[in-house]
Amino acid sequence: MAAQELKPGTWKIDTAHSVVGFSVRHMMVSKVRGRFERFDATLTVPEDPTKSSVEATIDAGSINTDNSDRDNHIRSADFFEADQHPEFHFRSTGLEAKGEEFVLKGELTIKQNTHPIELTLEFNGSTLDPYGLDRAGFSASTTISRKKFGVDIEMPMDGGGVVVGDKIAIEIDAEFTRQA
């Protein structure tokens, strides 16, 4: 479907049908994957959908890597300081078409550190569900430096390298419903 098929209006993320996930190198040999359990996003679509904007928040304390000890460590002052910085924020600043995909530009704030990022964005289509709600789906991905956002713990390994890599791959699958 083409982006012009996205109906104008205010769209809210359907958290039951969306995932905000990530992966990071661990011990230089594998990747740890995780997700955030609590997040919110609002998509505003004007008549020209290429002028759309999105604002999102992620609850930093809702991290889930399927290991409670690791999750508690990530919430601590070593990483997120979730008690002092409970949310991450994203605000889009522009959208560019790139063939079948788009580049969503924006500003991401983690631990009071705000930096521009670009997400590769795919519009997966829209539909009318059996309950009369307009639904639209998107997939987005990017890679950020955790150190750039103040998550700068250094954990060197004896033989060289680090326990936790700097590059964080972010993958989002989002389903939105248009508000009445």
PDB file of N, CA and C in Angstrom, residues 16-117:
ATOM      1  N   ALA A  16      -0.880  -3.793  22.683  1.00  0.00           N
ATOM      2  CA  ALA A  16      -1.074  -5.241  22.697  1.00  0.00           C
ATOM      3  C   ALA A  16      -0.608  -5.889  21.403  1.00  0.00           C
ATOM      4  N   HIS A  17      -0.477  -5.086  20.356  1.00  0.00           N
ATOM      5  CA  HIS A  17      -0.069  -5.609  19.051  1.00  0.00           C
ATOM      6  C   HIS A  17       1.194  -4.913  18.539  1.00  0.00           C
ATOM      7  N   SER A  18       2.024  -4.445  19.447  1.00  0.00           N
ATOM      8  CA  SER A  18       3.249  -3.727  19.079  1.00  0.00           C
ATOM      9  C   SER A  18       4.410  -4.210  19.950  1.00  0.00           C
ATOM     10  N   VAL A  19       5.629  -4.058  19.428  1.00  0.00           N
ATOM     11  CA  VAL A  19       6.833  -4.470  20.151  1.00  0.00           C
ATOM     12  C   VAL A  19       7.902  -3.397  19.969  1.00  0.00           C
ATOM     13  N   VAL A  20       8.539  -3.017  21.083  1.00  0.00           N
ATOM     14  CA  VAL A  20       9.717  -2.157  21.048  1.00  0.00           C
ATOM     15  C   VAL A  20      10.860  -3.023  21.564  1.00  0.00           C
ATOM     16  N   GLY A  21      11.705  -3.483  20.638  1.00  0.00           N
ATOM     17  CA  GLY A  21      12.758  -4.418  20.988  1.00  0.00           C
ATOM     18  C   GLY A  21      14.144  -3.887  20.679  1.00  0.00           C
ATOM     19  N   PHE A  22      15.156  -4.595  21.165  1.00  0.00           N
ATOM     20  CA  PHE A  22      16.541  -4.195  20.951  1.00  0.00           C
ATOM     21  C   PHE A  22      17.427  -5.423  21.033  1.00  0.00           C
ATOM     22  N   SER A  23      18.653  -5.267  20.551  1.00  0.00           N
ATOM     23  CA  SER A  23      19.689  -6.279  20.759  1.00  0.00           C
ATOM     24  C   SER A  23      21.028  -5.567  20.942  1.00  0.00           C
ATOM     25  N   VAL A  24      21.925  -6.208  21.694  1.00  0.00           N
ATOM     26  CA  VAL A  24      23.242  -5.653  21.985  1.00  0.00           C
ATOM     27  C   VAL A  24      24.239  -6.807  22.109  1.00  0.00           C
ATOM     28  N   ARG A  25      25.463  -6.583  21.676  1.00  0.00           N
ATOM     29  CA  ARG A  25      26.520  -7.596  21.788  1.00  0.00           C
ATOM     30  C   ARG A  25      26.830  -7.863  23.254  1.00  0.00           C
ATOM     31  N   HIS A  26      27.037  -9.143  23.555  1.00  0.00           N
ATOM     32  CA  HIS A  26      27.398  -9.567  24.897  1.00  0.00           C
ATOM     33  C   HIS A  26      28.652 -10.419  24.825  1.00  0.00           C
ATOM     34  N   MET A  27      29.660 -10.055  25.606  1.00  0.00           N
ATOM     35  CA  MET A  27      30.917 -10.795  25.685  1.00  0.00           C
ATOM     36  C   MET A  27      31.593 -10.944  24.317  1.00  0.00           C
ATOM     37  N   MET A  28      31.262 -10.068  23.402  1.00  0.00           N
ATOM     38  CA  MET A  28      31.881 -10.031  22.080  1.00  0.00           C
ATOM     39  C   MET A  28      31.521 -11.234  21.198  1.00  0.00           C
ATOM     40  N   VAL A  29      30.661 -12.143  21.694  1.00  0.00           N
ATOM     41  CA  VAL A  29      30.411 -13.364  20.930  1.00  0.00           C
ATOM     42  C   VAL A  29      28.944 -13.626  20.609  1.00  0.00           C
ATOM     43  N   SER A  30      28.034 -12.963  21.288  1.00  0.00           N
ATOM     44  CA  SER A  30      26.615 -13.220  21.048  1.00  0.00           C
ATOM     45  C   SER A  30      25.831 -11.923  21.212  1.00  0.00           C
ATOM     46  N   LYS A  31      24.531 -12.014  21.054  1.00  0.00           N
ATOM     47  CA  LYS A  31      23.665 -10.857  21.254  1.00  0.00           C
ATOM     48  C   LYS A  31      22.609 -11.182  22.298  1.00  0.00           C
ATOM     49  N   VAL A  32      22.357 -10.215  23.154  1.00  0.00           N
ATOM     50  CA  VAL A  32      21.252 -10.305  24.088  1.00  0.00           C
ATOM     51  C   VAL A  32      20.112  -9.495  23.484  1.00  0.00           C
ATOM     52  N   ARG A  33      18.926 -10.068  23.500  1.00  0.00           N
ATOM     53  CA  ARG A  33      17.743  -9.392  22.965  1.00  0.00           C
ATOM     54  C   ARG A  33      16.795  -9.083  24.115  1.00  0.00           C
ATOM     55  N   GLY A  34      16.079  -8.001  23.952  1.00  0.00           N
ATOM     56  CA  GLY A  34      15.107  -7.628  24.960  1.00  0.00           C
ATOM     57  C   GLY A  34      14.040  -6.749  24.360  1.00  0.00           C
ATOM     58  N   ARG A  35      13.132  -6.323  25.220  1.00  0.00           N
ATOM     59  CA  ARG A  35      12.021  -5.472  24.792  1.00  0.00           C
ATOM     60  C   ARG A  35      11.594  -4.622  25.987  1.00  0.00           C
ATOM     61  N   PHE A  36      10.783  -3.636  25.687  1.00  0.00           N
ATOM     62  CA  PHE A  36      10.186  -2.816  26.733  1.00  0.00           C
ATOM     63  C   PHE A  36       8.708  -3.172  26.802  1.00  0.00           C
ATOM     64  N   GLU A  37       8.219  -3.369  28.006  1.00  0.00           N
ATOM     65  CA  GLU A  37       6.837  -3.809  28.202  1.00  0.00           C
ATOM     66  C   GLU A  37       5.844  -2.652  28.200  1.00  0.00           C
ATOM     67  N   ARG A  38       6.297  -1.441  28.554  1.00  0.00           N
ATOM     68  CA  ARG A  38       5.383  -0.296  28.629  1.00  0.00           C
ATOM     69  C   ARG A  38       5.917   0.852  27.776  1.00  0.00           C
ATOM     70  N   PHE A  39       5.070   1.322  26.880  1.00  0.00           N
ATOM     71  CA  PHE A  39       5.414   2.417  25.977  1.00  0.00           C
ATOM     72  C   PHE A  39       4.121   3.031  25.461  1.00  0.00           C
ATOM     73  N   ASP A  40       4.239   4.207  24.872  1.00  0.00           N
ATOM     74  CA  ASP A  40       3.079   4.898  24.320  1.00  0.00           C
ATOM     75  C   ASP A  40       3.551   5.700  23.114  1.00  0.00           C
ATOM     76  N   ALA A  41       2.678   5.886  22.152  1.00  0.00           N
ATOM     77  CA  ALA A  41       3.024   6.690  20.981  1.00  0.00           C
ATOM     78  C   ALA A  41       1.755   7.246  20.360  1.00  0.00           C
ATOM     79  N   THR A  42       1.889   8.449  19.828  1.00  0.00           N
ATOM     80  CA  THR A  42       0.810   9.106  19.094  1.00  0.00           C
ATOM     81  C   THR A  42       1.344   9.518  17.734  1.00  0.00           C
ATOM     82  N   LEU A  43       0.622   9.130  16.713  1.00  0.00           N
ATOM     83  CA  LEU A  43       0.950   9.462  15.334  1.00  0.00           C
ATOM     84  C   LEU A  43      -0.078  10.470  14.846  1.00  0.00           C
ATOM     85  N   THR A  44       0.383  11.598  14.323  1.00  0.00           N
ATOM     86  CA  THR A  44      -0.510  12.627  13.785  1.00  0.00           C
ATOM     87  C   THR A  44      -0.325  12.649  12.269  1.00  0.00           C
ATOM     88  N   VAL A  45      -1.414  12.394  11.557  1.00  0.00           N
ATOM     89  CA  VAL A  45      -1.373  12.309  10.097  1.00  0.00           C
ATOM     90  C   VAL A  45      -2.223  13.434   9.513  1.00  0.00           C
ATOM     91  N   PRO A  46      -1.595  14.414   8.847  1.00  0.00           N
ATOM     92  CA  PRO A  46      -2.358  15.471   8.170  1.00  0.00           C
ATOM     93  C   PRO A  46      -2.816  14.978   6.787  1.00  0.00           C
ATOM     94  N   GLU A  47      -3.433  15.854   6.023  1.00  0.00           N
ATOM     95  CA  GLU A  47      -3.893  15.489   4.677  1.00  0.00           C
ATOM     96  C   GLU A  47      -2.750  14.951   3.827  1.00  0.00           C
ATOM     97  N   ASP A  48      -1.571  15.542   3.953  1.00  0.00           N
ATOM     98  CA  ASP A  48      -0.384  15.043   3.260  1.00  0.00           C
ATOM     99  C   ASP A  48       0.361  14.132   4.228  1.00  0.00           C
ATOM    100  N   PRO A  49       0.245  12.805   4.071  1.00  0.00           N
ATOM    101  CA  PRO A  49       0.852  11.898   5.051  1.00  0.00           C
ATOM    102  C   PRO A  49       2.376  11.999   5.143  1.00  0.00           C
ATOM    103  N   THR A  50       3.022  12.585   4.152  1.00  0.00           N
ATOM    104  CA  THR A  50       4.475  12.754   4.244  1.00  0.00           C
ATOM    105  C   THR A  50       4.852  13.822   5.273  1.00  0.00           C
ATOM    106  N   LYS A  51       3.864  14.540   5.773  1.00  0.00           N
ATOM    107  CA  LYS A  51       4.082  15.549   6.818  1.00  0.00           C
ATOM    108  C   LYS A  51       3.685  15.012   8.200  1.00  0.00           C
ATOM    109  N   SER A  52       3.493  13.704   8.295  1.00  0.00           N
ATOM    110  CA  SER A  52       3.090  13.081   9.555  1.00  0.00           C
ATOM    111  C   SER A  52       4.173  13.247  10.613  1.00  0.00           C
ATOM    112  N   SER A  53       3.753  13.153  11.871  1.00  0.00           N
ATOM    113  CA  SER A  53       4.700  13.234  12.982  1.00  0.00           C
ATOM    114  C   SER A  53       4.321  12.212  14.044  1.00  0.00           C
ATOM    115  N   VAL A  54       5.300  11.854  14.857  1.00  0.00           N
ATOM    116  CA  VAL A  54       5.071  10.893  15.930  1.00  0.00           C
ATOM    117  C   VAL A  54       5.811  11.336  17.179  1.00  0.00           C
ATOM    118  N   GLU A  55       5.176  11.097  18.315  1.00  0.00           N
ATOM    119  CA  GLU A  55       5.817  11.299  19.617  1.00  0.00           C
ATOM    120  C   GLU A  55       5.630  10.020  20.403  1.00  0.00           C
ATOM    121  N   ALA A  56       6.690   9.596  21.094  1.00  0.00           N
ATOM    122  CA  ALA A  56       6.639   8.334  21.815  1.00  0.00           C
ATOM    123  C   ALA A  56       7.394   8.434  23.130  1.00  0.00           C
ATOM    124  N   THR A  57       6.964   7.632  24.091  1.00  0.00           N
ATOM    125  CA  THR A  57       7.672   7.482  25.355  1.00  0.00           C
ATOM    126  C   THR A  57       7.835   5.990  25.638  1.00  0.00           C
ATOM    127  N   ILE A  58       8.926   5.666  26.295  1.00  0.00           N
ATOM    128  CA  ILE A  58       9.192   4.292  26.712  1.00  0.00           C
ATOM    129  C   ILE A  58       9.501   4.325  28.199  1.00  0.00           C
ATOM    130  N   ASP A  59       8.875   3.450  28.958  1.00  0.00           N
ATOM    131  CA  ASP A  59       9.146   3.318  30.385  1.00  0.00           C
ATOM    132  C   ASP A  59      10.461   2.552  30.539  1.00  0.00           C
ATOM    133  N   ALA A  60      11.509   3.246  30.974  1.00  0.00           N
ATOM    134  CA  ALA A  60      12.844   2.640  31.089  1.00  0.00           C
ATOM    135  C   ALA A  60      12.847   1.449  32.039  1.00  0.00           C
ATOM    136  N   GLY A  61      12.026   1.498  33.066  1.00  0.00           N
ATOM    137  CA  GLY A  61      11.980   0.417  34.048  1.00  0.00           C
ATOM    138  C   GLY A  61      11.267  -0.824  33.563  1.00  0.00           C
ATOM    139  N   SER A  62      10.634  -0.742  32.397  1.00  0.00           N
ATOM    140  CA  SER A  62       9.874  -1.888  31.897  1.00  0.00           C
ATOM    141  C   SER A  62      10.715  -2.811  31.016  1.00  0.00           C
ATOM    142  N   ILE A  63      12.043  -2.658  31.079  1.00  0.00           N
ATOM    143  CA  ILE A  63      12.920  -3.502  30.277  1.00  0.00           C
ATOM    144  C   ILE A  63      12.724  -4.969  30.653  1.00  0.00           C
ATOM    145  N   ASN A  64      12.761  -5.823  29.636  1.00  0.00           N
ATOM    146  CA  ASN A  64      12.592  -7.252  29.862  1.00  0.00           C
ATOM    147  C   ASN A  64      13.528  -8.006  28.913  1.00  0.00           C
ATOM    148  N   THR A  65      14.563  -8.625  29.485  1.00  0.00           N
ATOM    149  CA  THR A  65      15.485  -9.464  28.705  1.00  0.00           C
ATOM    150  C   THR A  65      15.323 -10.929  29.088  1.00  0.00           C
ATOM    151  N   ASP A  66      14.242 -11.229  29.790  1.00  0.00           N
ATOM    152  CA  ASP A  66      13.959 -12.585  30.281  1.00  0.00           C
ATOM    153  C   ASP A  66      14.978 -13.063  31.310  1.00  0.00           C
ATOM    154  N   ASN A  67      15.604 -12.106  32.015  1.00  0.00           N
ATOM    155  CA  ASN A  67      16.532 -12.432  33.084  1.00  0.00           C
ATOM    156  C   ASN A  67      16.405 -11.322  34.127  1.00  0.00           C
ATOM    157  N   SER A  68      15.738 -11.601  35.234  1.00  0.00           N
ATOM    158  CA  SER A  68      15.422 -10.546  36.209  1.00  0.00           C
ATOM    159  C   SER A  68      16.672  -9.916  36.823  1.00  0.00           C
ATOM    160  N   ASP A  69      17.725 -10.704  37.085  1.00  0.00           N
ATOM    161  CA  ASP A  69      18.954 -10.122  37.637  1.00  0.00           C
ATOM    162  C   ASP A  69      19.559  -9.118  36.662  1.00  0.00           C
ATOM    163  N   ARG A  70      19.631  -9.487  35.382  1.00  0.00           N
ATOM    164  CA  ARG A  70      20.176  -8.580  34.368  1.00  0.00           C
ATOM    165  C   ARG A  70      19.287  -7.347  34.235  1.00  0.00           C
ATOM    166  N   ASP A  71      17.971  -7.551  34.211  1.00  0.00           N
ATOM    167  CA  ASP A  71      17.053  -6.417  34.074  1.00  0.00           C
ATOM    168  C   ASP A  71      17.205  -5.438  35.230  1.00  0.00           C
ATOM    169  N   ASN A  72      17.333  -5.945  36.442  1.00  0.00           N
ATOM    170  CA  ASN A  72      17.538  -5.067  37.607  1.00  0.00           C
ATOM    171  C   ASN A  72      18.854  -4.311  37.494  1.00  0.00           C
ATOM    172  N   HIS A  73      19.895  -4.966  36.982  1.00  0.00           N
ATOM    173  CA  HIS A  73      21.177  -4.288  36.800  1.00  0.00           C
ATOM    174  C   HIS A  73      21.049  -3.181  35.752  1.00  0.00           C
ATOM    175  N   ILE A  74      20.332  -3.450  34.673  1.00  0.00           N
ATOM    176  CA  ILE A  74      20.161  -2.438  33.622  1.00  0.00           C
ATOM    177  C   ILE A  74      19.361  -1.239  34.140  1.00  0.00           C
ATOM    178  N   ARG A  75      18.413  -1.473  35.044  1.00  0.00           N
ATOM    179  CA  ARG A  75      17.634  -0.369  35.630  1.00  0.00           C
ATOM    180  C   ARG A  75      18.483   0.487  36.581  1.00  0.00           C
ATOM    181  N   SER A  76      19.595  -0.053  37.063  1.00  0.00           N
ATOM    182  CA  SER A  76      20.415   0.600  38.086  1.00  0.00           C
ATOM    183  C   SER A  76      21.217   1.773  37.533  1.00  0.00           C
ATOM    184  N   ALA A  77      21.956   2.418  38.433  1.00  0.00           N
ATOM    185  CA  ALA A  77      22.792   3.567  38.062  1.00  0.00           C
ATOM    186  C   ALA A  77      23.900   3.187  37.085  1.00  0.00           C
ATOM    187  N   ASP A  78      24.262   1.903  37.004  1.00  0.00           N
ATOM    188  CA  ASP A  78      25.275   1.477  36.037  1.00  0.00           C
ATOM    189  C   ASP A  78      24.813   1.712  34.590  1.00  0.00           C
ATOM    190  N   PHE A  79      23.507   1.627  34.358  1.00  0.00           N
ATOM    191  CA  PHE A  79      22.980   1.743  32.995  1.00  0.00           C
ATOM    192  C   PHE A  79      21.942   2.867  32.890  1.00  0.00           C
ATOM    193  N   PHE A  80      20.654   2.554  33.100  1.00  0.00           N
ATOM    194  CA  PHE A  80      19.567   3.508  32.824  1.00  0.00           C
ATOM    195  C   PHE A  80      19.290   4.507  33.936  1.00  0.00           C
ATOM    196  N   GLU A  81      19.656   4.201  35.189  1.00  0.00           N
ATOM    197  CA  GLU A  81      19.236   5.030  36.325  1.00  0.00           C
ATOM    198  C   GLU A  81      17.731   5.283  36.241  1.00  0.00           C
ATOM    199  N   ALA A  82      16.973   4.208  36.086  1.00  0.00           N
ATOM    200  CA  ALA A  82      15.530   4.315  35.836  1.00  0.00           C
ATOM    201  C   ALA A  82      14.783   5.052  36.944  1.00  0.00           C
ATOM    202  N   ASP A  83      15.286   5.019  38.166  1.00  0.00           N
ATOM    203  CA  ASP A  83      14.616   5.763  39.237  1.00  0.00           C
ATOM    204  C   ASP A  83      14.760   7.273  39.045  1.00  0.00           C
ATOM    205  N   GLN A  84      15.868   7.722  38.443  1.00  0.00           N
ATOM    206  CA  GLN A  84      16.099   9.146  38.186  1.00  0.00           C
ATOM    207  C   GLN A  84      15.627   9.570  36.786  1.00  0.00           C
ATOM    208  N   HIS A  85      15.641   8.639  35.838  1.00  0.00           N
ATOM    209  CA  HIS A  85      15.299   8.920  34.438  1.00  0.00           C
ATOM    210  C   HIS A  85      14.305   7.856  33.973  1.00  0.00           C
ATOM    211  N   PRO A  86      13.048   7.980  34.410  1.00  0.00           N
ATOM    212  CA  PRO A  86      12.093   6.887  34.198  1.00  0.00           C
ATOM    213  C   PRO A  86      11.612   6.692  32.760  1.00  0.00           C
ATOM    214  N   GLU A  87      11.802   7.664  31.894  1.00  0.00           N
ATOM    215  CA  GLU A  87      11.283   7.529  30.532  1.00  0.00           C
ATOM    216  C   GLU A  87      12.310   7.941  29.485  1.00  0.00           C
ATOM    217  N   PHE A  88      12.225   7.283  28.330  1.00  0.00           N
ATOM    218  CA  PHE A  88      12.917   7.706  27.126  1.00  0.00           C
ATOM    219  C   PHE A  88      11.866   8.422  26.286  1.00  0.00           C
ATOM    220  N   HIS A  89      12.284   9.431  25.518  1.00  0.00           N
ATOM    221  CA  HIS A  89      11.345  10.184  24.678  1.00  0.00           C
ATOM    222  C   HIS A  89      11.855  10.226  23.240  1.00  0.00           C
ATOM    223  N   PHE A  90      10.905  10.152  22.310  1.00  0.00           N
ATOM    224  CA  PHE A  90      11.218  10.324  20.893  1.00  0.00           C
ATOM    225  C   PHE A  90      10.214  11.314  20.315  1.00  0.00           C
ATOM    226  N   ARG A  91      10.733  12.251  19.505  1.00  0.00           N
ATOM    227  CA  ARG A  91       9.894  13.220  18.801  1.00  0.00           C
ATOM    228  C   ARG A  91      10.408  13.303  17.372  1.00  0.00           C
ATOM    229  N   SER A  92       9.522  13.038  16.417  1.00  0.00           N
ATOM    230  CA  SER A  92       9.971  13.091  15.022  1.00  0.00           C
ATOM    231  C   SER A  92      10.165  14.531  14.577  1.00  0.00           C
ATOM    232  N   THR A  93      11.080  14.696  13.612  1.00  0.00           N
ATOM    233  CA  THR A  93      11.359  16.027  13.056  1.00  0.00           C
ATOM    234  C   THR A  93      11.211  16.061  11.539  1.00  0.00           C
ATOM    235  N   GLY A  94      10.981  14.902  10.923  1.00  0.00           N
ATOM    236  CA  GLY A  94      10.818  14.875   9.476  1.00  0.00           C
ATOM    237  C   GLY A  94      10.689  13.463   8.949  1.00  0.00           C
ATOM    238  N   LEU A  95      10.181  13.357   7.728  1.00  0.00           N
ATOM    239  CA  LEU A  95       9.962  12.076   7.080  1.00  0.00           C
ATOM    240  C   LEU A  95      10.352  12.206   5.617  1.00  0.00           C
ATOM    241  N   GLU A  96      11.192  11.298   5.142  1.00  0.00           N
ATOM    242  CA  GLU A  96      11.626  11.317   3.747  1.00  0.00           C
ATOM    243  C   GLU A  96      11.333   9.975   3.102  1.00  0.00           C
ATOM    244  N   ALA A  97      10.797  10.000   1.880  1.00  0.00           N
ATOM    245  CA  ALA A  97      10.572   8.767   1.125  1.00  0.00           C
ATOM    246  C   ALA A  97      11.893   8.277   0.557  1.00  0.00           C
ATOM    247  N   LYS A  98      12.118   6.968   0.660  1.00  0.00           N
ATOM    248  CA  LYS A  98      13.304   6.315   0.084  1.00  0.00           C
ATOM    249  C   LYS A  98      12.829   5.026  -0.583  1.00  0.00           C
ATOM    250  N   GLY A  99      12.314   5.140  -1.808  1.00  0.00           N
ATOM    251  CA  GLY A  99      11.772   3.974  -2.505  1.00  0.00           C
ATOM    252  C   GLY A  99      10.519   3.488  -1.807  1.00  0.00           C
ATOM    253  N   GLU A 100      10.490   2.209  -1.464  1.00  0.00           N
ATOM    254  CA  GLU A 100       9.335   1.621  -0.762  1.00  0.00           C
ATOM    255  C   GLU A 100       9.356   1.944   0.732  1.00  0.00           C
ATOM    256  N   GLU A 101      10.496   2.403   1.219  1.00  0.00           N
ATOM    257  CA  GLU A 101      10.637   2.700   2.635  1.00  0.00           C
ATOM    258  C   GLU A 101      10.730   4.198   2.859  1.00  0.00           C
ATOM    259  N   PHE A 102      10.817   4.571   4.111  1.00  0.00           N
ATOM    260  CA  PHE A 102      10.936   5.966   4.509  1.00  0.00           C
ATOM    261  C   PHE A 102      12.066   6.090   5.512  1.00  0.00           C
ATOM    262  N   VAL A 103      12.556   7.301   5.695  1.00  0.00           N
ATOM    263  CA  VAL A 103      13.484   7.606   6.775  1.00  0.00           C
ATOM    264  C   VAL A 103      12.752   8.558   7.707  1.00  0.00           C
ATOM    265  N   LEU A 104      12.546   8.110   8.940  1.00  0.00           N
ATOM    266  CA  LEU A 104      11.906   8.925   9.958  1.00  0.00           C
ATOM    267  C   LEU A 104      13.013   9.555  10.787  1.00  0.00           C
ATOM    268  N   LYS A 105      13.116  10.877  10.709  1.00  0.00           N
ATOM    269  CA  LYS A 105      14.127  11.601  11.473  1.00  0.00           C
ATOM    270  C   LYS A 105      13.497  12.099  12.761  1.00  0.00           C
ATOM    271  N   GLY A 106      14.309  12.140  13.807  1.00  0.00           N
ATOM    272  CA  GLY A 106      13.770  12.607  15.068  1.00  0.00           C
ATOM    273  C   GLY A 106      14.846  12.818  16.103  1.00  0.00           C
ATOM    274  N   GLU A 107      14.381  13.143  17.299  1.00  0.00           N
ATOM    275  CA  GLU A 107      15.257  13.356  18.444  1.00  0.00           C
ATOM    276  C   GLU A 107      14.891  12.351  19.524  1.00  0.00           C
ATOM    277  N   LEU A 108      15.897  11.623  19.993  1.00  0.00           N
ATOM    278  CA  LEU A 108      15.719  10.647  21.054  1.00  0.00           C
ATOM    279  C   LEU A 108      16.394  11.177  22.313  1.00  0.00           C
ATOM    280  N   THR A 109      15.693  11.084  23.427  1.00  0.00           N
ATOM    281  CA  THR A 109      16.237  11.510  24.714  1.00  0.00           C
ATOM    282  C   THR A 109      16.287  10.313  25.656  1.00  0.00           C
ATOM    283  N   ILE A 110      17.489  10.036  26.155  1.00  0.00           N
ATOM    284  CA  ILE A 110      17.725   9.011  27.167  1.00  0.00           C
ATOM    285  C   ILE A 110      18.613   9.646  28.224  1.00  0.00           C
ATOM    286  N   LYS A 111      18.196   9.576  29.483  1.00  0.00           N
ATOM    287  CA  LYS A 111      18.983  10.130  30.600  1.00  0.00           C
ATOM    288  C   LYS A 111      19.353  11.594  30.345  1.00  0.00           C
ATOM    289  N   GLN A 112      18.420  12.382  29.870  1.00  0.00           N
ATOM    290  CA  GLN A 112      18.579  13.813  29.593  1.00  0.00           C
ATOM    291  C   GLN A 112      19.590  14.105  28.483  1.00  0.00           C
ATOM    292  N   ASN A 113      19.952  13.110  27.709  1.00  0.00           N
ATOM    293  CA  ASN A 113      20.835  13.281  26.559  1.00  0.00           C
ATOM    294  C   ASN A 113      19.977  13.162  25.305  1.00  0.00           C
ATOM    295  N   THR A 114      19.874  14.250  24.556  1.00  0.00           N
ATOM    296  CA  THR A 114      19.053  14.273  23.349  1.00  0.00           C
ATOM    297  C   THR A 114      19.949  14.346  22.127  1.00  0.00           C
ATOM    298  N   HIS A 115      19.706  13.424  21.191  1.00  0.00           N
ATOM    299  CA  HIS A 115      20.488  13.377  19.954  1.00  0.00           C
ATOM    300  C   HIS A 115      19.571  13.028  18.787  1.00  0.00           C
ATOM    301  N   PRO A 116      19.925  13.516  17.597  1.00  0.00           N
ATOM    302  CA  PRO A 116      19.139  13.146  16.425  1.00  0.00           C
ATOM    303  C   PRO A 116      19.384  11.679  16.061  1.00  0.00           C
ATOM    304  N   ILE A 117      18.326  11.025  15.598  1.00  0.00           N
ATOM    305  CA  ILE A 117      18.452   9.663  15.084  1.00  0.00           C
ATOM    306  C   ILE A 117      17.617   9.551  13.814  1.00  0.00           C
TER     307      ILE A 117
END
